[in-house]
PDB file of C-alpha atoms in Angstrom:
ATOM      1  CA  LYS W   7     -50.131 -28.114 -75.666  1.00 66.00           C
ATOM      2  CA  ALA W   8     -53.826 -28.923 -75.377  1.00 77.00           C
ATOM      3  CA  GLY W   9     -55.279 -31.094 -78.126  1.00 92.00           C
ATOM      4  CA  VAL W  10     -57.992 -30.344 -80.561  1.00 95.00           C
ATOM      5  CA  THR W  11     -61.254 -29.807 -78.844  1.00 96.00           C
ATOM      6  CA  GLN W  12     -64.749 -30.305 -80.229  1.00 97.00           C
ATOM      7  CA  THR W  13     -68.069 -29.338 -78.703  1.00 97.00           C
ATOM      8  CA  PRO W  14     -70.639 -30.622 -78.026  1.00 97.00           C
ATOM      9  CA  ARG W  15     -69.493 -34.290 -77.848  1.00 95.00           C
ATOM     10  CA  TYR W  16     -72.989 -35.721 -78.184  1.00 96.00           C
ATOM     11  CA  LEU W  17     -76.125 -34.138 -79.876  1.00 96.00           C
ATOM     12  CA  ILE W  18     -79.548 -35.315 -80.616  1.00 97.00           C
ATOM     13  CA  LYS W  19     -81.649 -33.381 -83.092  1.00 97.00           C
ATOM     14  CA  THR W  20     -84.796 -33.949 -85.100  1.00 97.00           C
ATOM     15  CA  ARG W  21     -85.309 -33.790 -88.821  1.00 97.00           C
ATOM     16  CA  GLY W  22     -85.540 -30.364 -90.267  1.00 97.00           C
ATOM     17  CA  GLN W  23     -83.699 -28.728 -87.332  1.00 98.00           C
ATOM     18  CA  GLN W  24     -80.156 -27.157 -87.876  1.00 97.00           C
ATOM     19  CA  VAL W  25     -76.885 -27.654 -85.809  1.00 98.00           C
ATOM     20  CA  THR W  26     -73.813 -25.817 -85.235  1.00 98.00           C
ATOM     21  CA  LEU W  27     -70.581 -27.698 -84.119  1.00 98.00           C
ATOM     22  CA  SER W  28     -67.508 -26.017 -82.765  1.00 98.00           C
ATOM     23  CA  CYS W  29     -63.824 -26.951 -83.136  1.00 98.00           C
ATOM     24  CA  SER W  30     -60.776 -25.409 -81.510  1.00 97.00           C
ATOM     25  CA  PRO W  31     -57.423 -26.424 -83.099  1.00 96.00           C
ATOM     26  CA  ILE W  32     -54.178 -26.895 -81.344  1.00 93.00           C
ATOM     27  CA  SER W  33     -52.703 -23.634 -80.429  1.00 92.00           C
ATOM     28  CA  GLY W  34     -50.679 -22.308 -83.398  1.00 88.00           C
ATOM     29  CA  HIS W  35     -52.363 -24.604 -86.018  1.00 89.00           C
ATOM     30  CA  ARG W  36     -53.968 -22.411 -88.834  1.00 90.00           C
ATOM     31  CA  SER W  37     -55.665 -25.245 -90.937  1.00 90.00           C
ATOM     32  CA  VAL W  38     -58.822 -26.931 -89.854  1.00 93.00           C
ATOM     33  CA  SER W  39     -60.616 -29.609 -91.671  1.00 93.00           C
ATOM     34  CA  TRP W  40     -64.015 -31.351 -91.051  1.00 96.00           C
ATOM     35  CA  TYR W  41     -64.931 -34.794 -91.770  1.00 96.00           C
ATOM     36  CA  GLN W  42     -68.051 -36.882 -91.582  1.00 96.00           C
ATOM     37  CA  GLN W  43     -67.528 -40.553 -90.516  1.00 94.00           C
ATOM     38  CA  THR W  44     -70.193 -43.293 -90.853  1.00 91.00           C
ATOM     39  CA  PRO W  45     -69.637 -47.095 -90.729  1.00 82.00           C
ATOM     40  CA  GLY W  46     -70.725 -47.562 -94.314  1.00 79.00           C
ATOM     41  CA  GLN W  47     -68.739 -44.348 -95.867  1.00 83.00           C
ATOM     42  CA  GLY W  48     -65.822 -44.134 -93.728  1.00 85.00           C
ATOM     43  CA  LEU W  49     -64.235 -40.775 -93.460  1.00 90.00           C
ATOM     44  CA  GLN W  50     -65.719 -38.225 -95.862  1.00 91.00           C
ATOM     45  CA  PHE W  51     -64.098 -34.676 -96.205  1.00 91.00           C
ATOM     46  CA  LEU W  52     -66.327 -31.858 -95.910  1.00 94.00           C
ATOM     47  CA  PHE W  53     -64.150 -28.697 -96.261  1.00 91.00           C
ATOM     48  CA  GLU W  54     -60.958 -27.329 -95.018  1.00 91.00           C
ATOM     49  CA  TYR W  55     -60.272 -23.828 -93.660  1.00 93.00           C
ATOM     50  CA  PHE W  56     -57.055 -21.926 -93.547  1.00 90.00           C
ATOM     51  CA  SER W  57     -56.659 -18.458 -92.340  1.00 89.00           C
ATOM     52  CA  GLU W  58     -60.341 -17.864 -92.157  1.00 93.00           C
ATOM     53  CA  THR W  59     -60.808 -18.899 -95.962  1.00 92.00           C
ATOM     54  CA  GLN W  60     -62.398 -22.093 -97.196  1.00 92.00           C
ATOM     55  CA  ARG W  61     -59.486 -23.747 -99.177  1.00 86.00           C
ATOM     56  CA  ASN W  62     -61.087 -26.983-100.115  1.00 85.00           C
ATOM     57  CA  LYS W  63     -64.499 -28.574-100.167  1.00 88.00           C
ATOM     58  CA  GLY W  64     -65.874 -32.007-100.557  1.00 88.00           C
ATOM     59  CA  ASN W  65     -68.974 -33.302-102.345  1.00 88.00           C
ATOM     60  CA  PHE W  66     -71.652 -32.426 -99.772  1.00 94.00           C
ATOM     61  CA  PRO W  67     -74.819 -30.415-100.308  1.00 96.00           C
ATOM     62  CA  GLY W  68     -75.037 -26.782 -99.520  1.00 95.00           C
ATOM     63  CA  ARG W  69     -76.830 -27.550 -96.314  1.00 97.00           C
ATOM     64  CA  PHE W  70     -73.259 -28.213 -94.988  1.00 98.00           C
ATOM     65  CA  SER W  71     -71.302 -25.020 -94.362  1.00 97.00           C
ATOM     66  CA  GLY W  72     -68.542 -23.806 -92.333  1.00 97.00           C
ATOM     67  CA  ARG W  73     -66.395 -20.889 -91.158  1.00 97.00           C
ATOM     68  CA  GLN W  74     -63.219 -20.061 -89.361  1.00 97.00           C
ATOM     69  CA  PHE W  75     -62.473 -17.169 -87.051  1.00 96.00           C
ATOM     70  CA  SER W  76     -59.458 -15.125 -86.701  1.00 95.00           C
ATOM     71  CA  ASN W  77     -58.312 -17.296 -83.803  1.00 93.00           C
ATOM     72  CA  SER W  78     -58.446 -20.252 -85.947  1.00 94.00           C
ATOM     73  CA  ARG W  79     -61.492 -21.719 -84.106  1.00 97.00           C
ATOM     74  CA  SER W  80     -63.891 -23.242 -86.678  1.00 97.00           C
ATOM     75  CA  GLU W  81     -67.618 -24.001 -86.745  1.00 98.00           C
ATOM     76  CA  MET W  82     -69.612 -26.038 -89.107  1.00 98.00           C
ATOM     77  CA  ASN W  83     -73.267 -25.849 -89.557  1.00 98.00           C
ATOM     78  CA  VAL W  84     -75.833 -28.296 -90.999  1.00 97.00           C
ATOM     79  CA  SER W  85     -79.305 -26.996 -91.800  1.00 95.00           C
ATOM     80  CA  THR W  86     -82.508 -28.969 -92.516  1.00 96.00           C
ATOM     81  CA  LEU W  87     -81.097 -32.019 -90.870  1.00 97.00           C
ATOM     82  CA  GLU W  88     -81.921 -35.385 -92.401  1.00 97.00           C
ATOM     83  CA  LEU W  89     -81.798 -38.730 -90.892  1.00 97.00           C
ATOM     84  CA  GLY W  90     -78.737 -39.628 -93.058  1.00 95.00           C
ATOM     85  CA  ASP W  91     -76.717 -36.728 -91.384  1.00 97.00           C
ATOM     86  CA  SER W  92     -76.368 -39.173 -88.321  1.00 97.00           C
ATOM     87  CA  ALA W  93     -72.635 -39.366 -87.976  1.00 96.00           C
ATOM     88  CA  LEU W  94     -69.520 -38.666 -86.116  1.00 96.00           C
ATOM     89  CA  TYR W  95     -68.234 -35.275 -87.196  1.00 97.00           C
ATOM     90  CA  LEU W  96     -64.435 -34.982 -86.723  1.00 97.00           C
ATOM     91  CA  CYS W  97     -62.316 -31.983 -86.872  1.00 96.00           C
ATOM     92  CA  ALA W  98     -58.631 -32.136 -87.503  1.00 94.00           C
ATOM     93  CA  SER W  99     -56.041 -29.275 -87.365  1.00 92.00           C
ATOM     94  CA  THR W 100     -52.595 -29.113 -89.032  1.00 88.00           C
ATOM     95  CA  PRO W 101     -49.715 -26.787 -88.251  1.00 77.00           C
ATOM     96  CA  GLY W 102     -49.019 -25.098 -91.275  1.00 65.00           C
ATOM     97  CA  GLY W 103     -50.148 -25.179 -94.872  1.00 58.00           C
ATOM     98  CA  GLY W 104     -52.662 -27.900 -94.245  1.00 50.00           C
ATOM     99  CA  GLY W 105     -54.051 -30.274 -96.920  1.00 48.00           C
ATOM    100  CA  GLY W 106     -51.923 -33.132 -96.124  1.00 49.00           C
ATOM    101  CA  TYR W 107     -49.549 -32.676 -93.185  1.00 68.00           C
ATOM    102  CA  GLU W 108     -49.982 -34.951 -90.154  1.00 82.00           C
ATOM    103  CA  GLN W 109     -53.519 -34.157 -89.019  1.00 87.00           C
ATOM    104  CA  TYR W 110     -54.416 -34.029 -85.276  1.00 91.00           C
ATOM    105  CA  PHE W 111     -58.097 -35.087 -84.741  1.00 94.00           C
ATOM    106  CA  GLY W 112     -60.396 -33.982 -82.057  1.00 95.00           C
ATOM    107  CA  PRO W 113     -62.715 -36.466 -80.250  1.00 93.00           C
ATOM    108  CA  GLY W 114     -65.557 -35.820 -82.512  1.00 95.00           C
ATOM    109  CA  THR W 115     -69.135 -34.762 -82.167  1.00 97.00           C
ATOM    110  CA  ARG W 116     -71.708 -37.681 -82.326  1.00 96.00           C
ATOM    111  CA  LEU W 117     -74.765 -36.227 -83.954  1.00 97.00           C
ATOM    112  CA  THR W 118     -77.865 -38.365 -83.960  1.00 97.00           C
ATOM    113  CA  VAL W 119     -81.044 -37.215 -86.106  1.00 97.00           C
ATOM    114  CA  THR W 120     -84.331 -38.786 -85.193  1.00 97.00           C
TER     115      THR W 120
ATOM    116  CA  GLY L  19     -61.173 -41.395-110.636  1.00 64.00           C
ATOM    117  CA  GLN L  20     -59.631 -41.619-107.090  1.00 72.00           C
ATOM    118  CA  ASN L  21     -59.985 -44.732-105.130  1.00 88.00           C
ATOM    119  CA  ILE L  22     -58.424 -46.519-102.089  1.00 94.00           C
ATOM    120  CA  ASP L  23     -58.889 -50.253-101.252  1.00 96.00           C
ATOM    121  CA  GLN L  24     -58.070 -51.974 -98.204  1.00 97.00           C
ATOM    122  CA  PRO L  25     -59.369 -55.108 -96.552  1.00 97.00           C
ATOM    123  CA  THR L  26     -62.495 -54.648 -94.343  1.00 95.00           C
ATOM    124  CA  GLU L  27     -61.472 -56.948 -91.713  1.00 97.00           C
ATOM    125  CA  MET L  28     -58.456 -59.039 -90.432  1.00 98.00           C
ATOM    126  CA  THR L  29     -57.730 -61.393 -87.364  1.00 97.00           C
ATOM    127  CA  ALA L  30     -54.363 -62.071 -85.872  1.00 97.00           C
ATOM    128  CA  THR L  31     -53.015 -63.613 -82.764  1.00 97.00           C
ATOM    129  CA  GLU L  32     -51.196 -61.730 -79.831  1.00 97.00           C
ATOM    130  CA  GLY L  33     -47.454 -61.782 -80.450  1.00 97.00           C
ATOM    131  CA  ALA L  34     -47.796 -62.351 -84.206  1.00 98.00           C
ATOM    132  CA  ILE L  35     -47.086 -60.156 -87.260  1.00 98.00           C
ATOM    133  CA  VAL L  36     -49.879 -58.861 -89.362  1.00 98.00           C
ATOM    134  CA  GLN L  37     -49.680 -56.853 -92.723  1.00 98.00           C
ATOM    135  CA  ILE L  38     -52.477 -54.566 -93.763  1.00 98.00           C
ATOM    136  CA  ASN L  39     -52.475 -53.808 -97.418  1.00 98.00           C
ATOM    137  CA  CYS L  40     -53.652 -50.546 -99.157  1.00 98.00           C
ATOM    138  CA  THR L  41     -53.834 -50.008-102.843  1.00 98.00           C
ATOM    139  CA  TYR L  42     -54.787 -46.696-104.365  1.00 96.00           C
ATOM    140  CA  GLN L  43     -55.504 -44.993-107.739  1.00 94.00           C
ATOM    141  CA  THR L  44     -55.112 -41.355-107.792  1.00 89.00           C
ATOM    142  CA  SER L  45     -53.753 -38.526-109.837  1.00 87.00           C
ATOM    143  CA  GLY L  46     -51.214 -36.098-108.324  1.00 88.00           C
ATOM    144  CA  PHE L  47     -50.090 -38.481-105.563  1.00 91.00           C
ATOM    145  CA  ASN L  48     -48.113 -36.578-103.029  1.00 89.00           C
ATOM    146  CA  GLY L  49     -47.902 -39.037 -99.957  1.00 92.00           C
ATOM    147  CA  LEU L  50     -49.619 -41.761 -98.035  1.00 95.00           C
ATOM    148  CA  PHE L  51     -50.734 -41.854 -94.339  1.00 95.00           C
ATOM    149  CA  TRP L  52     -51.660 -44.486 -92.103  1.00 97.00           C
ATOM    150  CA  TYR L  53     -53.988 -43.720 -89.002  1.00 96.00           C
ATOM    151  CA  GLN L  54     -55.183 -45.807 -86.122  1.00 97.00           C
ATOM    152  CA  GLN L  55     -58.504 -45.456 -84.825  1.00 95.00           C
ATOM    153  CA  HIS L  56     -59.839 -47.174 -81.607  1.00 94.00           C
ATOM    154  CA  ALA L  57     -63.644 -47.646 -81.325  1.00 90.00           C
ATOM    155  CA  GLY L  58     -65.231 -44.542 -80.173  1.00 84.00           C
ATOM    156  CA  GLU L  59     -61.967 -42.533 -80.417  1.00 88.00           C
ATOM    157  CA  ALA L  60     -60.519 -40.130 -83.022  1.00 90.00           C
ATOM    158  CA  PRO L  61     -57.997 -41.307 -85.502  1.00 93.00           C
ATOM    159  CA  THR L  62     -54.320 -41.027 -84.454  1.00 94.00           C
ATOM    160  CA  PHE L  63     -51.344 -40.598 -86.863  1.00 92.00           C
ATOM    161  CA  LEU L  64     -49.121 -43.626 -87.270  1.00 95.00           C
ATOM    162  CA  SER L  65     -46.791 -43.137 -90.415  1.00 94.00           C
ATOM    163  CA  TYR L  66     -46.352 -41.119 -93.531  1.00 92.00           C
ATOM    164  CA  ASN L  67     -44.576 -42.228 -96.707  1.00 94.00           C
ATOM    165  CA  VAL L  68     -43.901 -40.110 -99.728  1.00 92.00           C
ATOM    166  CA  LEU L  69     -40.863 -41.962-101.214  1.00 94.00           C
ATOM    167  CA  ASP L  70     -40.703 -45.703-102.016  1.00 97.00           C
ATOM    168  CA  GLY L  71     -39.430 -47.991 -99.271  1.00 97.00           C
ATOM    169  CA  LEU L  72     -39.871 -48.899 -95.820  1.00 96.00           C
ATOM    170  CA  GLU L  73     -40.369 -46.658 -92.901  1.00 93.00           C
ATOM    171  CA  GLU L  74     -39.847 -48.328 -89.431  1.00 94.00           C
ATOM    172  CA  LYS L  75     -41.250 -46.839 -86.310  1.00 90.00           C
ATOM    173  CA  GLY L  76     -40.942 -49.287 -83.365  1.00 94.00           C
ATOM    174  CA  ARG L  77     -43.339 -52.095 -83.787  1.00 96.00           C
ATOM    175  CA  PHE L  78     -45.102 -50.367 -86.787  1.00 97.00           C
ATOM    176  CA  SER L  79     -43.579 -50.109 -90.235  1.00 97.00           C
ATOM    177  CA  SER L  80     -45.065 -48.845 -93.354  1.00 97.00           C
ATOM    178  CA  PHE L  81     -44.142 -49.440 -97.124  1.00 98.00           C
ATOM    179  CA  LEU L  82     -44.891 -47.605-100.320  1.00 98.00           C
ATOM    180  CA  SER L  83     -44.472 -48.559-103.952  1.00 97.00           C
ATOM    181  CA  ARG L  84     -45.626 -45.484-106.006  1.00 96.00           C
ATOM    182  CA  SER L  85     -45.238 -47.461-109.400  1.00 95.00           C
ATOM    183  CA  LYS L  86     -47.615 -50.179-108.056  1.00 96.00           C
ATOM    184  CA  GLY L  87     -50.078 -47.778-106.088  1.00 96.00           C
ATOM    185  CA  TYR L  88     -49.418 -49.996-103.123  1.00 97.00           C
ATOM    186  CA  SER L  89     -48.671 -49.648 -99.476  1.00 98.00           C
ATOM    187  CA  TYR L  90     -48.913 -51.781 -96.415  1.00 98.00           C
ATOM    188  CA  LEU L  91     -48.680 -51.403 -92.720  1.00 98.00           C
ATOM    189  CA  LEU L  92     -46.736 -54.032 -90.685  1.00 98.00           C
ATOM    190  CA  LEU L  93     -47.466 -54.498 -87.167  1.00 98.00           C
ATOM    191  CA  LYS L  94     -44.966 -56.751 -85.148  1.00 97.00           C
ATOM    192  CA  GLU L  95     -45.292 -58.373 -81.662  1.00 97.00           C
ATOM    193  CA  LEU L  96     -49.029 -57.781 -81.773  1.00 98.00           C
ATOM    194  CA  GLN L  97     -50.735 -56.745 -78.585  1.00 97.00           C
ATOM    195  CA  MET L  98     -54.327 -56.784 -77.492  1.00 97.00           C
ATOM    196  CA  LYS L  99     -54.322 -52.981 -77.538  1.00 97.00           C
ATOM    197  CA  ASP L 100     -53.495 -53.106 -81.297  1.00 98.00           C
ATOM    198  CA  SER L 101     -57.247 -54.021 -81.839  1.00 98.00           C
ATOM    199  CA  ALA L 102     -58.487 -51.100 -83.818  1.00 97.00           C
ATOM    200  CA  SER L 103     -59.208 -49.844 -87.204  1.00 96.00           C
ATOM    201  CA  TYR L 104     -56.328 -48.763 -89.449  1.00 98.00           C
ATOM    202  CA  LEU L 105     -57.041 -46.040 -91.970  1.00 96.00           C
ATOM    203  CA  CYS L 106     -55.007 -45.617 -95.193  1.00 96.00           C
ATOM    204  CA  ALA L 107     -55.083 -42.066 -96.662  1.00 94.00           C
ATOM    205  CA  VAL L 108     -53.583 -40.503 -99.678  1.00 93.00           C
ATOM    206  CA  ARG L 109     -52.584 -36.958-100.374  1.00 88.00           C
ATOM    207  CA  ALA L 110     -53.467 -35.818-103.775  1.00 85.00           C
ATOM    208  CA  ASN L 111     -52.705 -32.608-105.622  1.00 79.00           C
ATOM    209  CA  ALA L 112     -55.639 -31.147-107.431  1.00 71.00           C
ATOM    210  CA  GLY L 113     -54.491 -27.904-109.122  1.00 69.00           C
ATOM    211  CA  ASN L 114     -53.628 -25.530-106.459  1.00 66.00           C
ATOM    212  CA  ASN L 115     -55.109 -27.688-103.638  1.00 69.00           C
ATOM    213  CA  ARG L 116     -54.114 -30.801-101.869  1.00 72.00           C
ATOM    214  CA  LYS L 117     -56.666 -33.183-100.571  1.00 78.00           C
ATOM    215  CA  LEU L 118     -56.584 -36.219 -98.367  1.00 83.00           C
ATOM    216  CA  ILE L 119     -58.691 -39.228 -99.722  1.00 87.00           C
ATOM    217  CA  TRP L 120     -59.440 -41.970 -97.107  1.00 91.00           C
ATOM    218  CA  GLY L 121     -59.839 -45.674 -97.393  1.00 93.00           C
ATOM    219  CA  LEU L 122     -62.780 -47.280 -95.472  1.00 92.00           C
ATOM    220  CA  GLY L 123     -60.478 -48.738 -92.961  1.00 95.00           C
ATOM    221  CA  THR L 124     -59.353 -52.248 -91.799  1.00 97.00           C
ATOM    222  CA  SER L 125     -60.872 -53.495 -88.656  1.00 96.00           C
ATOM    223  CA  LEU L 126     -58.157 -55.470 -86.902  1.00 98.00           C
ATOM    224  CA  ALA L 127     -59.001 -57.941 -84.166  1.00 98.00           C
ATOM    225  CA  VAL L 128     -56.120 -59.312 -81.982  1.00 97.00           C
ATOM    226  CA  ASN L 129     -56.944 -62.531 -80.194  1.00 96.00           C
ATOM    227  CA  PRO L 130     -55.158 -63.966 -77.123  1.00 94.00           C
TER     228      PRO L 130
END
């Protein structure tokens, strides 16, 4: 089975712009979670999607949003980018109900905001 | 509140044994995970504990004490490739939802 894929792998944006990141889970996995990882804050949970519905949400501002499609692929969007949004954005998929089963991570998208 | 603590950095010698501790405070505890993350790579699953006791998997073992809110990851016969960050994560029930709460990770350096 192919692993979790994320595109793009690297991205440079300027403040005020918006960005869309994509994640394709492992085939058959229905739950997708998104995380932001920075050296000082570690892994911060953004949101989880299951069967096209947002099931959990972390403590991020409304500039961060996401969605999941019927094929379980997921996208996250960040609008009005700020310098502090520079981070590694990781997507993880789980086989079934999600929320705590072993998570399989993608390679991440490294976002740099200048 | 919900909190996970683990040491920031540790150093060990190739061939030795190292124990990485993780303490947590959370309501609705429903399992603890350990992940390994090499620099520039994604985290990969190492172990899962939901009941008290020791789970052994090759050179890696993980222990859980729910009453003490404590877990450790034991790495034996250390190899250079074990140099990585080790993340402790706790699954917690919150109403009808379950969330994973992550520690900041312990950066382990294995020296020859």
